[in-house]
Amino acid sequence: MQSTDLGNKESGKIWHRKPSPATRDGDGRILAAGGKSNHLHLWCLEAKQLFRIIQMPTKVRAIRHLEFLPDSFDAGSNQVLGVLSQDGIMRFINIQTCKLLFEIGSLDEGISSAVVSPHGRYIASIMENGSLNIYSVQALTQEINKPPPPLVKVIEDLPKSKLNAGDLKVKVTSRRVQLPSKSRESKIQTRILKQDLAGHCENKENELSEGLSKKRLQVLLKGYGEYPTKYRMFIWRSLLQLPENHTAFSNLIDKGIHAAFLNLQKNYPIKSRKLLRVLQRTLSALAHWSAIFSDTPYLPLLAFPFVKLFQNNQLICFEVIATLIINWCQHWFEYFPNPPINVLSVVENVLAFHDRTLLQHFMEHDITSQLYAWPLLETVFSEVLTREEWLKLFDNVFSNHPSFLLMTVVAYNICSRAPLLNCNLKDDFEYFFHHRNNVDISVVIREVYHLMDTTPADIHPNSMLDAFVSLTKGQYPVFNKYPKFVVDYQTQERERIRNDELDYLRERQTVEDMQAEVDQQRDEYEAWYQKQELLRKAEETRREMLLQEEEKMIQQRQKLAAVKRELKVKEMHLQDAARRRFLKLQQDQREMELRRLDDEIERKVHMRDREIATTAKDLEMRRLELESQKRLYEKNLSTSQEAIAKEMREDADAYRRKVDLEEHMFHKLMETHQTQIQNTQKLIEENLAKAEQACLNTDWRIQALRKQRSGDLQRNECYQETAKLLQKNRRKEIEVLNALSEEEAKKWEEAKEKDFHLKSERKVSALSDASRKWFLEKEISDAVEHAERPHGKVVPRCQNEQVASSCFPATSQSSDISEMDSSTRISLSQRRVQWDGVERDLMERVRNLRQRLTARARHRCQTPHLLAA
C-alpha cells in the first residue's frame, strides 16, 4: 500500500461519482471515503481538507464498505480502518502507518456486509452464502497488542525431574508480528512467541488472566522505569483485572446525576464541557455505588486525573477508580469525615524511622501528617507531578502492593528534605505540598523500593493493608468500610438542608413572583394612566376639531339658508307671476294657456339653474329637487286646468262623481295618514309642500269663484307665511321629523274637514260645488301619488304598514260618516252670505293650523337631543 500526504491542499475529485462508502472515526475528526477504485481518501473534518490518499493492493478494484475499529485506549481517534473490497475480503489497515494488520473473509466465502461492535471487541459479518460469522478482535490482534519482547532475559530453574542440565536456558525469539489469516477451512491461526524448551514450564503464580506475567511486567518496569506508552492502558487493565461489568455500570449511570454533584461546576470550574460531564457522571456513579462518596469532599480531586485519562471510556475510568479505592485507599474512611488518622500514623511512623530529623522539623513548626501527607494522598500526587511523571508513578503503584502508595508519600518527603528543612512558615509548607516541585520522580520511585525493603515489619504498611483484591464480575462488591451512622447523619442533615433550601427557594420564588406581579400591575396602571391621558388629550383635540367643524358647518348652513331664501323668494315671485298670467289668460284657448305656461316654466327653470350654479356642490341635490318640483308644478297646473275644463263640461255627472270621489278620498286619506308615519325626510318635505300647495289651490279656487280682491290678498299673505314656514322647517327638518309626521296627520284631518265643508257648499251651488270638488280631488290625488311612489322605492315594508294603518278605530269612522251625513243635509237654499262665512271660517282654520305647525316646529328645534336621535 502506498500513502500520499497532501498537507493543506484541497481536492474534490472523489465526489464526481455516485454516493460512495464513507465513515467517520470515533471523535468525528476524520472522514474516510472510497469508491470504484483502490484509493482511500482521508479527510480532516476540522480543517475541511484532504490530508491523505491511501492506495490499496492491486487486487482491490472497488471498495464496498468502510468501518473504523474502536479502541478503548485511543481517546476516540480510531487508527484501524476496515475496508471491504469487491472480492469479499475485509482488510484492516492502520491509517497512520499504512500497514495491513489482518484480514477476514476469503475468495471462496466472501463477506457481503460487516459491522463492528461499539467497543470494538467483535466483528459481525454476513457471508455471501447467507451465514453469519462473528470474529473476536482480541484473537485477531493478539500478536499486535502484545508488548515488545523484554531486553532482559531471565533464566529460571526448572524442576530437576523435568529438565536436563542443558535445558536451563530459555530461548526467546524476537520475530516480526505476523498477520493472522483465514485458511480455506475458515480457521483463524495466530502466531505467538514460543519457548524453545523441551518441557513446558508453567508458572501460574505470577500469570494474569489476560496472559501477561505480573513478575515479568515488574522486571520490565524495573528495567525501563515505566511501561510503554502504547500499551500502558492495556497493561493497567490487566494489572487491575477489571471485570468490565457493562450492565452494572449502566444501572449506576441510569440513576442520573447525584444531587451532591449537581453544582460541581461552581466548585471545580473546568473549561471542557465534555470533561466536566464525564467527571460528573463518574462521581455520580461512585455516589450511587456507595453513599460515603456523596459526602467525600476530596473525591473529585482523587478521580479527576483518571477521568481526564479515560474520558473516552467511562466504564474503565469508573472501575479503575473503584479498584484504587478498594485496594490503595484502605482504612481511609474509618474516621470519616476526618482524615484517616490511622493511615497517616503509619506514614508518620515510617518517616520517623527513616528520617527523624525531618519529622522533628515538622513537629517544631507544628506541621502534622495532615499537611505533609494527606494533600498528596487525597490528590494522588496529581497536583505535584506532571502528566508523564504521574503516569510513571502509577505504573509502579499498580504493579506493587497497596502499601506502595503510602511509601511513596514518605519517599517524596525524604527526597524533598532539603527544601522542606528550609521552610519555616506554615503557608510555605502548604504551598509546597499543593504545587509542583523540582523533584525527580525516578529518584522518588527508587527511594520507595528502598523503603519497601528496609522498613521493619512492625511499622511496615504491609501489616496493616490487605493484598490486592480485584472487582468481582457481574456485580460490584459492596463498599461499607466507613462509619455508617456518620454518613447517615450527614445524609439526613444534607437532606434537611436541601429541603430548607428548597423551601427557601420556593418562598423566594413566591416573593419574586409577587414582586413581579406588583411591578406588572404598576406598569399596567402607569400604562393605563398614560393611555387615559393620551385619550383625554386626543378627546380635547377632537372636541376642538369638532367645534371648529361645527362652526364651519353653521357658517355653511347660514350661507346655504341665505341662498335658499333668495332662491325661494325668486321662486315665489315666479309662481306669483305664473298665476297672474294664468288668471288673465284662463278664458283663452287651452293650447295657448299651455304654451304660455310652458314658456313660464322654462324661464323659471333657467333662472333656477343660473342661481344654483353659483352655490357649492352641496346644493346640487337641492337643484335636482327643485327641477323635479318644477316638473311637478307643471303637471299639477296642467292637470288642474284639465280638471276644471272637464268639470265645466261634465256638470251633469257632478253628484255621481262627487260621491265616488268622497269614497276614494276617504280611503286615500286613511292610507296616507298611516303611510306618512314611516316616511323619510324627503317624503315629509314633499308631502308638506303638496299639502301647502293644496291649501293654496283651495284658497285660489274659492277666491276665483268669489272674484274678490280680499281673497287674493289673503292668499298672498298665506303664500308668504307658508314660504317662511318652509324655510324654517327645511333648516330643522332632521330634528322635527317625528313632530312633522304628527302635525302632518292633523293637517290632513283639517284638510278633510275643509273637504266636507266644500262638499256642503257644492250641493248648495253647482259652481261652488264644482270648484271645491276640483280642489279636494286635486289635493288627494297629488298627496296619494307623492306618498305611494317614494314608499314603493325607498321603504318596501310600508305596504304592510299601509294595510295596518288603513284600519281606523270604529269610533272615528262613525264620527266622520255622521259629519258627512250632516253636511249633506244642509239646505240648498242657504244664502250667499252663509257661503262666504263658511269660506272665511275655512281660511281661518287653515291659518291656525299653519301657526300651530310653526310653533311646534320652533319648540322642537330648541331640544338638541332630538338631533342626535
PDB file of N, CA and C in Angstrom, residues 771-821:
ATOM      1  N   SER A 771    -116.126  73.774  -7.878  1.00  0.00           N
ATOM      2  CA  SER A 771    -114.810  74.318  -7.509  1.00  0.00           C
ATOM      3  C   SER A 771    -114.205  73.568  -6.340  1.00  0.00           C
ATOM      4  N   ARG A 772    -114.976  73.329  -5.319  1.00  0.00           N
ATOM      5  CA  ARG A 772    -114.445  72.611  -4.150  1.00  0.00           C
ATOM      6  C   ARG A 772    -114.127  71.155  -4.471  1.00  0.00           C
ATOM      7  N   LYS A 773    -114.953  70.557  -5.310  1.00  0.00           N
ATOM      8  CA  LYS A 773    -114.687  69.170  -5.698  1.00  0.00           C
ATOM      9  C   LYS A 773    -113.333  69.070  -6.412  1.00  0.00           C
ATOM     10  N   TRP A 774    -113.121  70.029  -7.350  1.00  0.00           N
ATOM     11  CA  TRP A 774    -111.833  70.007  -8.060  1.00  0.00           C
ATOM     12  C   TRP A 774    -110.653  70.185  -7.097  1.00  0.00           C
ATOM     13  N   PHE A 775    -110.816  71.061  -6.108  1.00  0.00           N
ATOM     14  CA  PHE A 775    -109.746  71.296  -5.110  1.00  0.00           C
ATOM     15  C   PHE A 775    -109.412  70.031  -4.313  1.00  0.00           C
ATOM     16  N   LEU A 776    -110.490  69.394  -3.780  1.00  0.00           N
ATOM     17  CA  LEU A 776    -110.253  68.201  -2.964  1.00  0.00           C
ATOM     18  C   LEU A 776    -109.702  67.067  -3.815  1.00  0.00           C
ATOM     19  N   GLU A 777    -110.238  66.887  -5.030  1.00  0.00           N
ATOM     20  CA  GLU A 777    -109.746  65.804  -5.881  1.00  0.00           C
ATOM     21  C   GLU A 777    -108.275  66.001  -6.198  1.00  0.00           C
ATOM     22  N   LYS A 778    -107.923  67.247  -6.534  1.00  0.00           N
ATOM     23  CA  LYS A 778    -106.518  67.520  -6.843  1.00  0.00           C
ATOM     24  C   LYS A 778    -105.614  67.293  -5.632  1.00  0.00           C
ATOM     25  N   GLU A 779    -106.072  67.743  -4.489  1.00  0.00           N
ATOM     26  CA  GLU A 779    -105.267  67.615  -3.260  1.00  0.00           C
ATOM     27  C   GLU A 779    -105.028  66.159  -2.899  1.00  0.00           C
ATOM     28  N   ILE A 780    -106.102  65.363  -2.923  1.00  0.00           N
ATOM     29  CA  ILE A 780    -105.970  63.961  -2.504  1.00  0.00           C
ATOM     30  C   ILE A 780    -105.183  63.170  -3.524  1.00  0.00           C
ATOM     31  N   SER A 781    -105.471  63.402  -4.817  1.00  0.00           N
ATOM     32  CA  SER A 781    -104.750  62.639  -5.848  1.00  0.00           C
ATOM     33  C   SER A 781    -103.246  62.931  -5.798  1.00  0.00           C
ATOM     34  N   ASP A 782    -102.899  64.226  -5.634  1.00  0.00           N
ATOM     35  CA  ASP A 782    -101.468  64.540  -5.540  1.00  0.00           C
ATOM     36  C   ASP A 782    -100.835  63.953  -4.299  1.00  0.00           C
ATOM     37  N   ALA A 783    -101.548  64.037  -3.178  1.00  0.00           N
ATOM     38  CA  ALA A 783    -100.992  63.501  -1.914  1.00  0.00           C
ATOM     39  C   ALA A 783    -100.772  62.006  -2.012  1.00  0.00           C
ATOM     40  N   VAL A 784    -101.787  61.311  -2.573  1.00  0.00           N
ATOM     41  CA  VAL A 784    -101.654  59.843  -2.687  1.00  0.00           C
ATOM     42  C   VAL A 784    -100.549  59.489  -3.655  1.00  0.00           C
ATOM     43  N   GLU A 785    -100.444  60.219  -4.767  1.00  0.00           N
ATOM     44  CA  GLU A 785     -99.431  59.916  -5.771  1.00  0.00           C
ATOM     45  C   GLU A 785     -98.030  60.117  -5.215  1.00  0.00           C
ATOM     46  N   HIS A 786     -97.812  61.251  -4.534  1.00  0.00           N
ATOM     47  CA  HIS A 786     -96.476  61.509  -3.963  1.00  0.00           C
ATOM     48  C   HIS A 786     -96.189  60.648  -2.751  1.00  0.00           C
ATOM     49  N   ALA A 787     -97.188  60.186  -2.066  1.00  0.00           N
ATOM     50  CA  ALA A 787     -96.954  59.338  -0.882  1.00  0.00           C
ATOM     51  C   ALA A 787     -96.651  57.906  -1.271  1.00  0.00           C
ATOM     52  N   GLU A 788     -97.353  57.376  -2.302  1.00  0.00           N
ATOM     53  CA  GLU A 788     -97.177  55.976  -2.679  1.00  0.00           C
ATOM     54  C   GLU A 788     -95.933  55.774  -3.528  1.00  0.00           C
ATOM     55  N   ARG A 789     -95.586  56.684  -4.387  1.00  0.00           N
ATOM     56  CA  ARG A 789     -94.450  56.481  -5.279  1.00  0.00           C
ATOM     57  C   ARG A 789     -93.114  56.375  -4.533  1.00  0.00           C
ATOM     58  N   PRO A 790     -92.716  57.278  -3.623  1.00  0.00           N
ATOM     59  CA  PRO A 790     -91.445  57.092  -2.895  1.00  0.00           C
ATOM     60  C   PRO A 790     -91.475  55.911  -1.962  1.00  0.00           C
ATOM     61  N   HIS A 791     -92.658  55.615  -1.368  1.00  0.00           N
ATOM     62  CA  HIS A 791     -92.713  54.477  -0.434  1.00  0.00           C
ATOM     63  C   HIS A 791     -92.409  53.188  -1.142  1.00  0.00           C
ATOM     64  N   GLY A 792     -92.818  53.061  -2.367  1.00  0.00           N
ATOM     65  CA  GLY A 792     -92.546  51.820  -3.091  1.00  0.00           C
ATOM     66  C   GLY A 792     -91.084  51.654  -3.427  1.00  0.00           C
ATOM     67  N   LYS A 793     -90.310  52.783  -3.500  1.00  0.00           N
ATOM     68  CA  LYS A 793     -88.897  52.702  -3.857  1.00  0.00           C
ATOM     69  C   LYS A 793     -88.001  52.640  -2.650  1.00  0.00           C
ATOM     70  N   VAL A 794     -88.285  53.451  -1.628  1.00  0.00           N
ATOM     71  CA  VAL A 794     -87.369  53.585  -0.516  1.00  0.00           C
ATOM     72  C   VAL A 794     -87.677  52.609   0.593  1.00  0.00           C
ATOM     73  N   VAL A 795     -88.938  52.556   0.998  1.00  0.00           N
ATOM     74  CA  VAL A 795     -89.293  51.734   2.153  1.00  0.00           C
ATOM     75  C   VAL A 795     -90.262  50.666   1.682  1.00  0.00           C
ATOM     76  N   PRO A 796     -89.771  49.481   1.340  1.00  0.00           N
ATOM     77  CA  PRO A 796     -90.668  48.438   0.847  1.00  0.00           C
ATOM     78  C   PRO A 796     -91.668  47.982   1.873  1.00  0.00           C
ATOM     79  N   ARG A 797     -91.314  48.030   3.121  1.00  0.00           N
ATOM     80  CA  ARG A 797     -92.216  47.490   4.125  1.00  0.00           C
ATOM     81  C   ARG A 797     -93.399  48.415   4.402  1.00  0.00           C
ATOM     82  N   CYS A 798     -93.462  49.568   3.770  1.00  0.00           N
ATOM     83  CA  CYS A 798     -94.573  50.487   4.018  1.00  0.00           C
ATOM     84  C   CYS A 798     -95.885  49.939   3.484  1.00  0.00           C
ATOM     85  N   GLN A 799     -95.814  48.991   2.549  1.00  0.00           N
ATOM     86  CA  GLN A 799     -97.053  48.428   2.031  1.00  0.00           C
ATOM     87  C   GLN A 799     -97.824  47.731   3.131  1.00  0.00           C
ATOM     88  N   ASN A 800     -97.054  46.971   3.960  1.00  0.00           N
ATOM     89  CA  ASN A 800     -97.708  46.296   5.079  1.00  0.00           C
ATOM     90  C   ASN A 800     -98.222  47.300   6.086  1.00  0.00           C
ATOM     91  N   GLU A 801     -97.445  48.370   6.282  1.00  0.00           N
ATOM     92  CA  GLU A 801     -97.880  49.373   7.244  1.00  0.00           C
ATOM     93  C   GLU A 801     -99.118  50.116   6.753  1.00  0.00           C
ATOM     94  N   GLN A 802     -99.204  50.316   5.405  1.00  0.00           N
ATOM     95  CA  GLN A 802    -100.390  50.984   4.885  1.00  0.00           C
ATOM     96  C   GLN A 802    -101.623  50.154   5.120  1.00  0.00           C
ATOM     97  N   VAL A 803    -101.468  48.834   4.989  1.00  0.00           N
ATOM     98  CA  VAL A 803    -102.626  47.966   5.240  1.00  0.00           C
ATOM     99  C   VAL A 803    -103.047  48.051   6.683  1.00  0.00           C
ATOM    100  N   ALA A 804    -102.008  48.101   7.594  1.00  0.00           N
ATOM    101  CA  ALA A 804    -102.356  48.184   9.005  1.00  0.00           C
ATOM    102  C   ALA A 804    -102.918  49.540   9.373  1.00  0.00           C
ATOM    103  N   SER A 805    -102.377  50.601   8.739  1.00  0.00           N
ATOM    104  CA  SER A 805    -102.832  51.955   9.094  1.00  0.00           C
ATOM    105  C   SER A 805    -104.169  52.308   8.478  1.00  0.00           C
ATOM    106  N   SER A 806    -104.586  51.547   7.474  1.00  0.00           N
ATOM    107  CA  SER A 806    -105.887  51.852   6.838  1.00  0.00           C
ATOM    108  C   SER A 806    -107.068  51.510   7.727  1.00  0.00           C
ATOM    109  N   CYS A 807    -106.788  50.765   8.766  1.00  0.00           N
ATOM    110  CA  CYS A 807    -107.874  50.365   9.679  1.00  0.00           C
ATOM    111  C   CYS A 807    -107.989  51.369  10.796  1.00  0.00           C
ATOM    112  N   PHE A 808    -108.902  52.309  10.704  1.00  0.00           N
ATOM    113  CA  PHE A 808    -109.131  53.315  11.739  1.00  0.00           C
ATOM    114  C   PHE A 808    -110.031  52.742  12.812  1.00  0.00           C
ATOM    115  N   PRO A 809    -110.002  53.323  13.984  1.00  0.00           N
ATOM    116  CA  PRO A 809    -110.948  52.900  15.026  1.00  0.00           C
ATOM    117  C   PRO A 809    -112.377  53.141  14.575  1.00  0.00           C
ATOM    118  N   ALA A 810    -113.221  52.338  15.074  1.00  0.00           N
ATOM    119  CA  ALA A 810    -114.643  52.389  14.677  1.00  0.00           C
ATOM    120  C   ALA A 810    -115.293  53.705  15.067  1.00  0.00           C
ATOM    121  N   THR A 811    -114.841  54.258  16.147  1.00  0.00           N
ATOM    122  CA  THR A 811    -115.457  55.497  16.624  1.00  0.00           C
ATOM    123  C   THR A 811    -115.168  56.651  15.699  1.00  0.00           C
ATOM    124  N   SER A 812    -113.888  56.735  15.215  1.00  0.00           N
ATOM    125  CA  SER A 812    -113.547  57.839  14.309  1.00  0.00           C
ATOM    126  C   SER A 812    -114.262  57.713  12.987  1.00  0.00           C
ATOM    127  N   GLN A 813    -114.427  56.468  12.482  1.00  0.00           N
ATOM    128  CA  GLN A 813    -115.133  56.280  11.213  1.00  0.00           C
ATOM    129  C   GLN A 813    -116.608  56.668  11.344  1.00  0.00           C
ATOM    130  N   SER A 814    -117.180  56.280  12.401  1.00  0.00           N
ATOM    131  CA  SER A 814    -118.601  56.608  12.584  1.00  0.00           C
ATOM    132  C   SER A 814    -118.812  58.107  12.720  1.00  0.00           C
ATOM    133  N   SER A 815    -117.849  58.774  13.377  1.00  0.00           N
ATOM    134  CA  SER A 815    -117.991  60.224  13.529  1.00  0.00           C
ATOM    135  C   SER A 815    -117.841  60.928  12.203  1.00  0.00           C
ATOM    136  N   ASP A 816    -116.863  60.434  11.337  1.00  0.00           N
ATOM    137  CA  ASP A 816    -116.711  61.050  10.015  1.00  0.00           C
ATOM    138  C   ASP A 816    -117.954  60.842   9.171  1.00  0.00           C
ATOM    139  N   ILE A 817    -118.517  59.675   9.217  1.00  0.00           N
ATOM    140  CA  ILE A 817    -119.717  59.400   8.417  1.00  0.00           C
ATOM    141  C   ILE A 817    -120.876  60.262   8.886  1.00  0.00           C
ATOM    142  N   SER A 818    -120.974  60.451  10.202  1.00  0.00           N
ATOM    143  CA  SER A 818    -122.071  61.289  10.716  1.00  0.00           C
ATOM    144  C   SER A 818    -121.904  62.732  10.267  1.00  0.00           C
ATOM    145  N   GLU A 819    -120.607  63.184  10.217  1.00  0.00           N
ATOM    146  CA  GLU A 819    -120.387  64.537   9.750  1.00  0.00           C
ATOM    147  C   GLU A 819    -120.751  64.682   8.278  1.00  0.00           C
ATOM    148  N   MET A 820    -120.394  63.640   7.511  1.00  0.00           N
ATOM    149  CA  MET A 820    -120.754  63.693   6.089  1.00  0.00           C
ATOM    150  C   MET A 820    -122.274  63.720   5.917  1.00  0.00           C
ATOM    151  N   ASP A 821    -122.957  62.938   6.685  1.00  0.00           N
ATOM    152  CA  ASP A 821    -124.431  62.933   6.575  1.00  0.00           C
ATOM    153  C   ASP A 821    -125.021  64.277   6.960  1.00  0.00           C
TER     154      ASP A 821
END
